[in-house]
PDB file of C-alpha atoms in Angstrom:
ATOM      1  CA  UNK A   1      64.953 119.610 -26.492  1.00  0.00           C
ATOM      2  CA  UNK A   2      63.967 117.431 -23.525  1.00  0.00           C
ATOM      3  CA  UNK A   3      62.896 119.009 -20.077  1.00  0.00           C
ATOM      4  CA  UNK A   4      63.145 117.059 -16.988  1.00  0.00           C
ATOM      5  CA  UNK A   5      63.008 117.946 -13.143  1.00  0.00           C
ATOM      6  CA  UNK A   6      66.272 116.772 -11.653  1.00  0.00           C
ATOM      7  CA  UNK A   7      67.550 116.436  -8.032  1.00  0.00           C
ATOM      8  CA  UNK A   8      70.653 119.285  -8.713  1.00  0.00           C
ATOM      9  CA  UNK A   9      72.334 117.675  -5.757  1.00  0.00           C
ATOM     10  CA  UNK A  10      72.943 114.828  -7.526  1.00  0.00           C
ATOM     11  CA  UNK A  11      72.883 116.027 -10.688  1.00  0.00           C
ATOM     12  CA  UNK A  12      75.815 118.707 -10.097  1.00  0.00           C
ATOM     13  CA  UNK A  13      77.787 116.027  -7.927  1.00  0.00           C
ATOM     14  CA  UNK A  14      77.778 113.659 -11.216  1.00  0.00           C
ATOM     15  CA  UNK A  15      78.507 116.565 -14.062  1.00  0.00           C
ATOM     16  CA  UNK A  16      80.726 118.189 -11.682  1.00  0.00           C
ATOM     17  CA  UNK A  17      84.485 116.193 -13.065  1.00  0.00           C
ATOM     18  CA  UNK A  18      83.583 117.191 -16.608  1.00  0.00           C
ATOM     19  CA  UNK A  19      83.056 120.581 -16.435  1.00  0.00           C
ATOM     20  CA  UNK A  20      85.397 123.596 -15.587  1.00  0.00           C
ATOM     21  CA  UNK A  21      85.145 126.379 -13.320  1.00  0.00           C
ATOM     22  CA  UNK A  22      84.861 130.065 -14.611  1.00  0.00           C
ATOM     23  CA  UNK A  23      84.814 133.167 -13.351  1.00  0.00           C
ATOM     24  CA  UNK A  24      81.776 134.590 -13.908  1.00  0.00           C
ATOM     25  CA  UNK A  25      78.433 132.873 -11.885  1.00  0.00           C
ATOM     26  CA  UNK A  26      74.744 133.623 -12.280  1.00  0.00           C
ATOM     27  CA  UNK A  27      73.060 132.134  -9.110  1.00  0.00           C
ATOM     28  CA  UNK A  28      69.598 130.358  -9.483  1.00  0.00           C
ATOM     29  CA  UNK A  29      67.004 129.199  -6.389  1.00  0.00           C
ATOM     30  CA  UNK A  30      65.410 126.348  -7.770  1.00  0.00           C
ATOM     31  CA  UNK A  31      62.151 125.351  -6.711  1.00  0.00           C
ATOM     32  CA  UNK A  32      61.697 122.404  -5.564  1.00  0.00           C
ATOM     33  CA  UNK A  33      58.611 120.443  -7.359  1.00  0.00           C
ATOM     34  CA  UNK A  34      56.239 117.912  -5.235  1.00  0.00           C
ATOM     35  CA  UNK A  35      56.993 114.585  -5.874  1.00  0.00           C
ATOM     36  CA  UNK A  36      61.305 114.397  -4.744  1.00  0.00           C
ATOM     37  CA  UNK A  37      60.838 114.908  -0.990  1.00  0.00           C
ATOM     38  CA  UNK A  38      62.736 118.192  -0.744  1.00  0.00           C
ATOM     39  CA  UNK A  39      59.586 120.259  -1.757  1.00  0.00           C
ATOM     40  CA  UNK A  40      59.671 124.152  -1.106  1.00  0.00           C
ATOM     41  CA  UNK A  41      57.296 126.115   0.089  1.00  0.00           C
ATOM     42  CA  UNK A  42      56.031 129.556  -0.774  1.00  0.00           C
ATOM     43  CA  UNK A  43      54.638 130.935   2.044  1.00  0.00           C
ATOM     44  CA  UNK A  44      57.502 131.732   4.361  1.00  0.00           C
ATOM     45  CA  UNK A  45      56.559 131.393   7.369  1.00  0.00           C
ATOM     46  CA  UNK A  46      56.647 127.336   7.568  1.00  0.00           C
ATOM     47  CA  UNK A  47      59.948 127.605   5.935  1.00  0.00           C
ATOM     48  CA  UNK A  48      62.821 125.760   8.342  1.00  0.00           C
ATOM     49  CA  UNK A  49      65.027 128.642   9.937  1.00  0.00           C
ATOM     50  CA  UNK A  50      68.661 127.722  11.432  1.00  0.00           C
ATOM     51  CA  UNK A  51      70.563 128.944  14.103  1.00  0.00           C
ATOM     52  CA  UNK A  52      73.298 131.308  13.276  1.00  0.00           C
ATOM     53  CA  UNK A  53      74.176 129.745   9.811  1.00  0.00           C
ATOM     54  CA  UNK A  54      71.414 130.765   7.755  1.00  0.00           C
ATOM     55  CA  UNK A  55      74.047 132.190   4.952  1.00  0.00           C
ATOM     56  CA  UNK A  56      75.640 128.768   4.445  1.00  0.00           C
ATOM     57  CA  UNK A  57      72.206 126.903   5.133  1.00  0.00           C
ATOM     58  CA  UNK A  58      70.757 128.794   1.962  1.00  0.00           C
ATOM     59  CA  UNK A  59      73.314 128.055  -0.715  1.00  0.00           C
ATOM     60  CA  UNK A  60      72.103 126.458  -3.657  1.00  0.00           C
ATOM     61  CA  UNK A  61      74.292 125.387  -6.311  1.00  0.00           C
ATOM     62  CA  UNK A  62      75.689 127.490  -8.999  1.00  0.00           C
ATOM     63  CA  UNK A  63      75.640 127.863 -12.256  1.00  0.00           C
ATOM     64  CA  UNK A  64      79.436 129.740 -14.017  1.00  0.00           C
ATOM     65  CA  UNK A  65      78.602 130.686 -17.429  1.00  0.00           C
ATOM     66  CA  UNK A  66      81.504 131.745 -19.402  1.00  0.00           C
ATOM     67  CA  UNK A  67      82.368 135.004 -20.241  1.00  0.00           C
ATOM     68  CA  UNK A  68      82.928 135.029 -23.908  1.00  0.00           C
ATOM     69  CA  UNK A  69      79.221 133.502 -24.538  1.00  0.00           C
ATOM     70  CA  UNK A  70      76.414 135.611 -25.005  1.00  0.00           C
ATOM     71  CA  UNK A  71      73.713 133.319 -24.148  1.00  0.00           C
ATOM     72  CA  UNK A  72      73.072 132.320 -20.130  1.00  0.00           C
ATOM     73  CA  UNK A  73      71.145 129.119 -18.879  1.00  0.00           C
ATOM     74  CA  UNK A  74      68.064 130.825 -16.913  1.00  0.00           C
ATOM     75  CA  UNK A  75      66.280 127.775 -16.358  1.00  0.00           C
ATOM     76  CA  UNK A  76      67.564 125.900 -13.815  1.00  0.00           C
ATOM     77  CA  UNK A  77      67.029 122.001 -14.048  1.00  0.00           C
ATOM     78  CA  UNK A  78      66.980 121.697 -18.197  1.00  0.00           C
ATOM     79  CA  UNK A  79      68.798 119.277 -19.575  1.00  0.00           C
ATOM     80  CA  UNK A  80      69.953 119.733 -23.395  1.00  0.00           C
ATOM     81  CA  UNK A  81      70.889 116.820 -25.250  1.00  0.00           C
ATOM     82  CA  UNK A  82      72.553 116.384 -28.674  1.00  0.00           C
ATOM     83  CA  UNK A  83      75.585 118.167 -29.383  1.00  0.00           C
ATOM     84  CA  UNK A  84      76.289 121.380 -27.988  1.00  0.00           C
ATOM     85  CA  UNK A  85      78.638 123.968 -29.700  1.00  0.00           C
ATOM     86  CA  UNK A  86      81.489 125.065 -28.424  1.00  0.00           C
ATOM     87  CA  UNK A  87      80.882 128.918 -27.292  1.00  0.00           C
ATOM     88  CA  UNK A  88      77.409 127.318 -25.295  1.00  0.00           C
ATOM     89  CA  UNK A  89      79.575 125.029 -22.801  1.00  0.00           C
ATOM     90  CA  UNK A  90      78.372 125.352 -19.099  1.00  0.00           C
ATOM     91  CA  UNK A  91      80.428 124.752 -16.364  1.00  0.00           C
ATOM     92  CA  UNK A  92      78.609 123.949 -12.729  1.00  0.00           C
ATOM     93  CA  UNK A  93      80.087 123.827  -9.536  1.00  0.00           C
ATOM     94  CA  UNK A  94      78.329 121.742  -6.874  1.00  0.00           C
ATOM     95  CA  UNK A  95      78.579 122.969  -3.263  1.00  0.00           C
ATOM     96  CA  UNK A  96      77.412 120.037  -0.790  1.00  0.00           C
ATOM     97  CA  UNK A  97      75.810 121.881   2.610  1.00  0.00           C
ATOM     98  CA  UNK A  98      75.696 119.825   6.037  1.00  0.00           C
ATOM     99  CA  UNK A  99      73.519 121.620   8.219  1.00  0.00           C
ATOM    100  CA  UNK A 100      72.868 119.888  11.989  1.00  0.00           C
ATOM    101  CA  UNK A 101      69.812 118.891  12.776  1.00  0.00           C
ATOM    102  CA  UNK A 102      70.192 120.694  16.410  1.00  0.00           C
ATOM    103  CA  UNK A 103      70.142 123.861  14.190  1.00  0.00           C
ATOM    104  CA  UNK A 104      67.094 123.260  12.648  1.00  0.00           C
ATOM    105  CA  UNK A 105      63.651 124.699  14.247  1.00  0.00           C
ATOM    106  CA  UNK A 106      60.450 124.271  13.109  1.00  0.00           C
ATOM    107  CA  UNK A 107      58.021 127.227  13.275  1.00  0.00           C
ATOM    108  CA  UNK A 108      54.339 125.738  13.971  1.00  0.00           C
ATOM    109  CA  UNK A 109      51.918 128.240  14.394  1.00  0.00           C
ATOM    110  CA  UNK A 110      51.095 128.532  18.353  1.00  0.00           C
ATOM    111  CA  UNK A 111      47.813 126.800  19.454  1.00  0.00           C
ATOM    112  CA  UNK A 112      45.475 128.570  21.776  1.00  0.00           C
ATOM    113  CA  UNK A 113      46.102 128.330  25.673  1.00  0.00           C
ATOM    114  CA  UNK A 114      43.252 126.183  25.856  1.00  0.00           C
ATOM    115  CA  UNK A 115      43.787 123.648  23.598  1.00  0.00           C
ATOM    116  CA  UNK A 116      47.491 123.159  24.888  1.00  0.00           C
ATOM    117  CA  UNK A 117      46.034 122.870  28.475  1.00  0.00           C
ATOM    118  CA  UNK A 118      43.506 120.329  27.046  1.00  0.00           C
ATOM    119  CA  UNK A 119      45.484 118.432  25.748  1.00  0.00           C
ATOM    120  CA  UNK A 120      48.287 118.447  28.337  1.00  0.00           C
ATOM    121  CA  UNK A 121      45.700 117.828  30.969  1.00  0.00           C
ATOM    122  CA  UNK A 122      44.792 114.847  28.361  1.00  0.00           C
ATOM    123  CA  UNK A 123      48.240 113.854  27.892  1.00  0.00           C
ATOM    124  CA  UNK A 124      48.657 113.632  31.955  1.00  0.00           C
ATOM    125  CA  UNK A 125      45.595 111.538  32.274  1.00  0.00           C
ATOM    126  CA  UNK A 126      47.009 109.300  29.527  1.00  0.00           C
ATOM    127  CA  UNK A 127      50.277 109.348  30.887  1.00  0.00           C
ATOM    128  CA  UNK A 128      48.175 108.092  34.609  1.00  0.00           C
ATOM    129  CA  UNK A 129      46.447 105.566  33.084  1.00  0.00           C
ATOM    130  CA  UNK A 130      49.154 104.136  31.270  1.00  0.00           C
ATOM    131  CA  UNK A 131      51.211 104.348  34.931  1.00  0.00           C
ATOM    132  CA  UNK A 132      48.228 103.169  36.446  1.00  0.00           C
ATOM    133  CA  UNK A 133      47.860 100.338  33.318  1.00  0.00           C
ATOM    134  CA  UNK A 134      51.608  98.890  34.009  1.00  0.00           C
ATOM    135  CA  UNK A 135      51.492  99.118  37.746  1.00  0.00           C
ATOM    136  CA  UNK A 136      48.506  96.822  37.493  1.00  0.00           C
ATOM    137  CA  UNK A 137      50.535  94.649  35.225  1.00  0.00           C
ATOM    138  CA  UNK A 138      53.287  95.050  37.074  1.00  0.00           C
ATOM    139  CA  UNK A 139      51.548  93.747  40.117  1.00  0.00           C
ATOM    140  CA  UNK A 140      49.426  90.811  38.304  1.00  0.00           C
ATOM    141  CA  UNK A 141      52.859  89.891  36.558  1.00  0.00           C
ATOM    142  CA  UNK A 142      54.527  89.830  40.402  1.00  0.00           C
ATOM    143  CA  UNK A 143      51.650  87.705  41.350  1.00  0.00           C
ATOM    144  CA  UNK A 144      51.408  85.380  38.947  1.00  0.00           C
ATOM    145  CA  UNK A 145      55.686  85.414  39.196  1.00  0.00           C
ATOM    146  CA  UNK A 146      54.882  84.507  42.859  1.00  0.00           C
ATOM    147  CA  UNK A 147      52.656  82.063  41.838  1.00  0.00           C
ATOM    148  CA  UNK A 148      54.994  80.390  38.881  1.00  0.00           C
ATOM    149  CA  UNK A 149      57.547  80.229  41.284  1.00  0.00           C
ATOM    150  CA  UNK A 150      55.296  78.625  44.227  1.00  0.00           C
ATOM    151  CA  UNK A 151      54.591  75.825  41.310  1.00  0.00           C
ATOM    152  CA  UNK A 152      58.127  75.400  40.200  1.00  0.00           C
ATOM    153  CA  UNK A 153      59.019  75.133  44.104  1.00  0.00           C
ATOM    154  CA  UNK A 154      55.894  72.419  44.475  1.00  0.00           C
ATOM    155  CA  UNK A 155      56.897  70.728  41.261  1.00  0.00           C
ATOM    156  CA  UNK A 156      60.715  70.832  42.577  1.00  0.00           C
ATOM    157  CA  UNK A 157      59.704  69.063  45.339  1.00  0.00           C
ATOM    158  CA  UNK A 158      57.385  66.479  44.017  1.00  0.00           C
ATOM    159  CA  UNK A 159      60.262  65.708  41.833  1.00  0.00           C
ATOM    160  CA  UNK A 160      62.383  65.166  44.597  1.00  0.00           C
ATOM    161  CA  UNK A 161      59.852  62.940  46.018  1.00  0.00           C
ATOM    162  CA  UNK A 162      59.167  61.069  42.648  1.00  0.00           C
ATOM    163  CA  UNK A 163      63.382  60.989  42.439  1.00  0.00           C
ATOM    164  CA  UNK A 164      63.442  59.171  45.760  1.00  0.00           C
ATOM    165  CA  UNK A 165      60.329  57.354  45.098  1.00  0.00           C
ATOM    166  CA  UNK A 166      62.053  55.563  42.057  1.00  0.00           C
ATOM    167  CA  UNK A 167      65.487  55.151  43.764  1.00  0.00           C
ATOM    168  CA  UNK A 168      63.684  53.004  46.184  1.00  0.00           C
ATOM    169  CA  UNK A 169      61.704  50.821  43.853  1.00  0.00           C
ATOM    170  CA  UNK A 170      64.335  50.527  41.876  1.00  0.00           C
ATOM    171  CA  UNK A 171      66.719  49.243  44.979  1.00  0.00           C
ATOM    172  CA  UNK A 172      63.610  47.048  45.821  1.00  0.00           C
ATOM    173  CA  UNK A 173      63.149  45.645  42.052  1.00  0.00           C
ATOM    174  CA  UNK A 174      67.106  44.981  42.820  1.00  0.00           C
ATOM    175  CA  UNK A 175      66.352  43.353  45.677  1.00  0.00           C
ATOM    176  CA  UNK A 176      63.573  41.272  44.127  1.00  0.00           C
ATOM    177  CA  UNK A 177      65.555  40.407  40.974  1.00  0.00           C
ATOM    178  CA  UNK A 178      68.288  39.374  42.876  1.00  0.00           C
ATOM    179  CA  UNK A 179      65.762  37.344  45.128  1.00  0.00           C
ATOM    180  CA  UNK A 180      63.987  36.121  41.890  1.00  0.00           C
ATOM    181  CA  UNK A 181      66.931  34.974  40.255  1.00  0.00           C
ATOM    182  CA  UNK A 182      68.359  32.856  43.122  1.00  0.00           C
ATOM    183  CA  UNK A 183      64.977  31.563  43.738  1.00  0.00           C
ATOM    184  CA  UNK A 184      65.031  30.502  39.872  1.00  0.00           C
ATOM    185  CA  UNK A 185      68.014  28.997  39.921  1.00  0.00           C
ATOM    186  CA  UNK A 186      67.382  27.139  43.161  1.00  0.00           C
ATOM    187  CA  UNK A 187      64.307  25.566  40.931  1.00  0.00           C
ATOM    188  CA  UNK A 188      66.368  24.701  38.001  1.00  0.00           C
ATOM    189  CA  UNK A 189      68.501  23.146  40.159  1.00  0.00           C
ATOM    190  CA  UNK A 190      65.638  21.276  42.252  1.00  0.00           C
ATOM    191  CA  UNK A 191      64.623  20.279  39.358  1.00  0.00           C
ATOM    192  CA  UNK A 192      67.577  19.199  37.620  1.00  0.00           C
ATOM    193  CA  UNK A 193      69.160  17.007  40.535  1.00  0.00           C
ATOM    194  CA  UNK A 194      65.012  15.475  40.844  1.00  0.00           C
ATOM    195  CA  UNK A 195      65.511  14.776  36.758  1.00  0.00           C
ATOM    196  CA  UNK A 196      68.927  13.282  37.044  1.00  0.00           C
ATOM    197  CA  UNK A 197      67.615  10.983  39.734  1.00  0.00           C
ATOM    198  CA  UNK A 198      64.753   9.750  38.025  1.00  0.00           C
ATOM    199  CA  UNK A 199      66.888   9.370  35.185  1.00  0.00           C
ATOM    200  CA  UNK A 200      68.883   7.080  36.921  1.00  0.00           C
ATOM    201  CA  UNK A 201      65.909   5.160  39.188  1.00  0.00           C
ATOM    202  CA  UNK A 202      64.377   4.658  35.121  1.00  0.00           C
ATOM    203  CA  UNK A 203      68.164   2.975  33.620  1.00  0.00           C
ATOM    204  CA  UNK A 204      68.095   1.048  36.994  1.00  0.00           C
ATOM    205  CA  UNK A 205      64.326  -0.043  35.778  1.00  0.00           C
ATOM    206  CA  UNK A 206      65.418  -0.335  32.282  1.00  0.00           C
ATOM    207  CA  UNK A 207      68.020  -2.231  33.262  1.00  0.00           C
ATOM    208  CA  UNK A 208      65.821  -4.623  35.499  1.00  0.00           C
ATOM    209  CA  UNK A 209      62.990  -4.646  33.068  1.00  0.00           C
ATOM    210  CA  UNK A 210      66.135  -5.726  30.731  1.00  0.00           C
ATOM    211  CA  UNK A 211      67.596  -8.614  32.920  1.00  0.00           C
ATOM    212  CA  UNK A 212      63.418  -9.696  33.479  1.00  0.00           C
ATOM    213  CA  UNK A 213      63.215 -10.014  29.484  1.00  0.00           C
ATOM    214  CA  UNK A 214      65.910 -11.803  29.099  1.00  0.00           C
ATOM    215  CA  UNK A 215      64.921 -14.190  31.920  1.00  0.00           C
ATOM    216  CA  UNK A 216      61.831 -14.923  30.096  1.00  0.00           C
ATOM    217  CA  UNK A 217      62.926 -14.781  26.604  1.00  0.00           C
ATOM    218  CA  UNK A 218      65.317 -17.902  28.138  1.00  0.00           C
ATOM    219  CA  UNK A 219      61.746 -19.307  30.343  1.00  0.00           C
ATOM    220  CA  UNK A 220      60.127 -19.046  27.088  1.00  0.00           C
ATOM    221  CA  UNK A 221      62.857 -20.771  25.154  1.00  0.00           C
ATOM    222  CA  UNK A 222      62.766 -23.630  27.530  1.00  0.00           C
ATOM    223  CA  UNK A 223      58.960 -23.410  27.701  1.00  0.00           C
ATOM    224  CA  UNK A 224      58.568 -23.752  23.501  1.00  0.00           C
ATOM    225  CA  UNK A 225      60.900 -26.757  23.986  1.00  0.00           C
ATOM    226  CA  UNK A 226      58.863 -28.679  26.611  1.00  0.00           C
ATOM    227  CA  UNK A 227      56.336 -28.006  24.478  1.00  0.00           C
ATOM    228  CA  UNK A 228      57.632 -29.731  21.450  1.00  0.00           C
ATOM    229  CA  UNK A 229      59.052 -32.588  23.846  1.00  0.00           C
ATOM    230  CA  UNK A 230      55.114 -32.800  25.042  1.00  0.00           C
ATOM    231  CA  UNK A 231      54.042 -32.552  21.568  1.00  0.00           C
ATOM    232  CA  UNK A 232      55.941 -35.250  20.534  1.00  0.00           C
ATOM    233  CA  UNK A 233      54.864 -37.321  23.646  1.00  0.00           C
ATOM    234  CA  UNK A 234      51.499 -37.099  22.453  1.00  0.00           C
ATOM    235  CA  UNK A 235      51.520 -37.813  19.239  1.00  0.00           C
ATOM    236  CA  UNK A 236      54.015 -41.068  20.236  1.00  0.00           C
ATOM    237  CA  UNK A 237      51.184 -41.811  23.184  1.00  0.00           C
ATOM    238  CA  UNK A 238      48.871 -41.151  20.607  1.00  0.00           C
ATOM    239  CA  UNK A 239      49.743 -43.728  17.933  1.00  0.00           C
ATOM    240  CA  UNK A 240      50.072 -46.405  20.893  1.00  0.00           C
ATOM    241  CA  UNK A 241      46.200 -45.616  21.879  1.00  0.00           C
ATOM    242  CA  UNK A 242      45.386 -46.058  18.279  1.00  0.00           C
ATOM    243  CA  UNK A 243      47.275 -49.264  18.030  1.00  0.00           C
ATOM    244  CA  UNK A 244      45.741 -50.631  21.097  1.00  0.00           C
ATOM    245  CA  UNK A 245      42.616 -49.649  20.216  1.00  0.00           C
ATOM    246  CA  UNK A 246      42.786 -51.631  17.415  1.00  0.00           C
ATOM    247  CA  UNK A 247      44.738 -54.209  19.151  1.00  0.00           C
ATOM    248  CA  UNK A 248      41.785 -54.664  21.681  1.00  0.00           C
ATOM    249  CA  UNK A 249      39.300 -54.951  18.641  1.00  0.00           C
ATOM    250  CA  UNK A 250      41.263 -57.795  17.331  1.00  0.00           C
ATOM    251  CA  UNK A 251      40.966 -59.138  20.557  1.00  0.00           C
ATOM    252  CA  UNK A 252      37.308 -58.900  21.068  1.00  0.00           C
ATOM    253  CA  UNK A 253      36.980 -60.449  17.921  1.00  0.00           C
ATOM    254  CA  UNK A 254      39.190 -63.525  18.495  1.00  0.00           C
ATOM    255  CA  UNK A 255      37.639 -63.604  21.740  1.00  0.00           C
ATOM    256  CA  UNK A 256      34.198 -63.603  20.387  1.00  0.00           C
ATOM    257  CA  UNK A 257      35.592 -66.192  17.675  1.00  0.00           C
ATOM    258  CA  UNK A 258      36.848 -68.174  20.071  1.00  0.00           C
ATOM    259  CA  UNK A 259      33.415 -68.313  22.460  1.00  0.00           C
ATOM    260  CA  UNK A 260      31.550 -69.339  19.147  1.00  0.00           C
ATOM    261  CA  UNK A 261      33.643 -71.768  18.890  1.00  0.00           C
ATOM    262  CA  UNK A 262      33.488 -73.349  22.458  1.00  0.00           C
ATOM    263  CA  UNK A 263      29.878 -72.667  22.079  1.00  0.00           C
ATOM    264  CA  UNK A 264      29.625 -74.843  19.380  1.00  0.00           C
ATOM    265  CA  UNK A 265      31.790 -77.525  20.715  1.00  0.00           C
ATOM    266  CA  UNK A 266      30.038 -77.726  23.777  1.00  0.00           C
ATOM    267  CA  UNK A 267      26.553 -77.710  22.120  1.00  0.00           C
ATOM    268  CA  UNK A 268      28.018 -80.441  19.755  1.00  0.00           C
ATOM    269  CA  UNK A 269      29.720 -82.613  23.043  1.00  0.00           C
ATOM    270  CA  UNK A 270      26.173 -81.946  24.130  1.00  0.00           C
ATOM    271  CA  UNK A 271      24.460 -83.672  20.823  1.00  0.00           C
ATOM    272  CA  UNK A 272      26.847 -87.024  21.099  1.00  0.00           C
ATOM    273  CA  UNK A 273      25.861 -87.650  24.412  1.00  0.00           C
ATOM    274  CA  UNK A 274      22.616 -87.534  23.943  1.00  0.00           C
ATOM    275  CA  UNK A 275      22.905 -89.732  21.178  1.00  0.00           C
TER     276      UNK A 275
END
């Protein structure tokens, strides 16, 4: 035998399909132990009262015992487990009770006339200075409301400016591109044409300078000739020095022979007549 504090609610609701209903009932109050949340008190006058339904607001559930057993459960909340005999079968009947909450009243014991002015009077100066608390707030939050919309209206309008400000660079930086790119390309093409004429003033050059080479590649042809015509010349005029040279040497030598000679015959026509 095992004993046990239930919740009978509970309890009853989930024993209640297996069980039978007899005639005979023996009511128990249980009392409720600290611990489930549904304690009950002894002293009654902190017990909850109800407004005309305190009959149904105090049934508890109840316990049928059957007629032909002898022996009555007196202890409310017990539990006995193992088998039970036949003649000791209990039958419960769970009655669930709604009770309003309007119909409920708490009895507190009355504080002293003081004490509930005190704290009134307390309670009204709280109540002030909380009133007093959030109109301040209320104003400093209408202020600084004021003040965040003054900004927003500022920064609104600075954005507006900023908005046009860039719409007009941006039409000018149009403007410029526009005047950058045509300027560009009037360059480029300066510069082209000025490159396409100098390319054509330097094949008129090269073309000169060409015509010029071949001029005196031909003047130096002729020249290399005359030179080997003059070469020749003076090697030819060359040979006929030499052989006059030694053509005058003879000479001078017969010539000198030939004085000797007439020397001597004179000298010798010279000897016979003086003889």
């Amino acid at each position: 035998m095992k004993t046990e504090n239930y919740n009978f609610n509970s309890f009853f609701g989930k024993i209640a399909p297996f069980v039978k209903m007899e005639d005979k009932v023996q009511t128990v109050h249980p009392v409720r132990r600290p611990g489930d949340g549904m304690e009950t008190e002894k002293n009654a006058k902190s017990m909850e009262k109800t407004k005309g339904i305190n009959n149904k607001s105090h049934y508890s559930p109840q316990i049928h015992v059957v007629s032909n057993s002898s022996q009555i459960v007196t202890k409310p909340g017990v539990l006995q487990l193992g088998k039970i005999q036949a003649g000791q079968a209990v039958e419960v009947e769970a009655i669930r009770i709604l009770v309003p909450k309007a119909a409920i009243i708490h009895d507190v014991p009355a504080k002293s006339t003081t004490d509930f002015a005190a704290s009134h009077k307390g309670e009204a100066l709280s109540h002030l200075e909380s009133t007093n608390d959030l109109k301040r707030e209320l104003t400093e939050l209408k202020a600084s409301f004021e003040k965040l919309q003054n900004s927003e209206r500022k920064l609104l309008q600075d954005k507006e400016g900023l908005a046009n400000q860039i719409r007009v660079q941006t039409e000018v930086n149009r403007e410029l591109k526009k005047l950058l790119i045509a300027s560009v390309g009037n360059d480029l093409q300066y510069q082209f044409e000025r490159m396409a004429r100098e390319k054509n003033q330097l094949i008129l050059e090269n073309e000169t300078l060409s015509r010029n080479l071949a001029q005196l590649s031909e003047q130096f042809e002729r020249m290399t000739i005359q030179c080997d015509v003059w070469r020749s010349k003076f090697l030819a005029s060359r040979v006929m020095a030499d052989e006059l040279t030694n053509a005058r040497t003879s000479l001078q030598r017969h010539n000198r022979e030939a004085q000797s000679a007439i020397h001597d015959l004179l000298s010798e026509r010279a000897d016979r007549k003086s003889t």
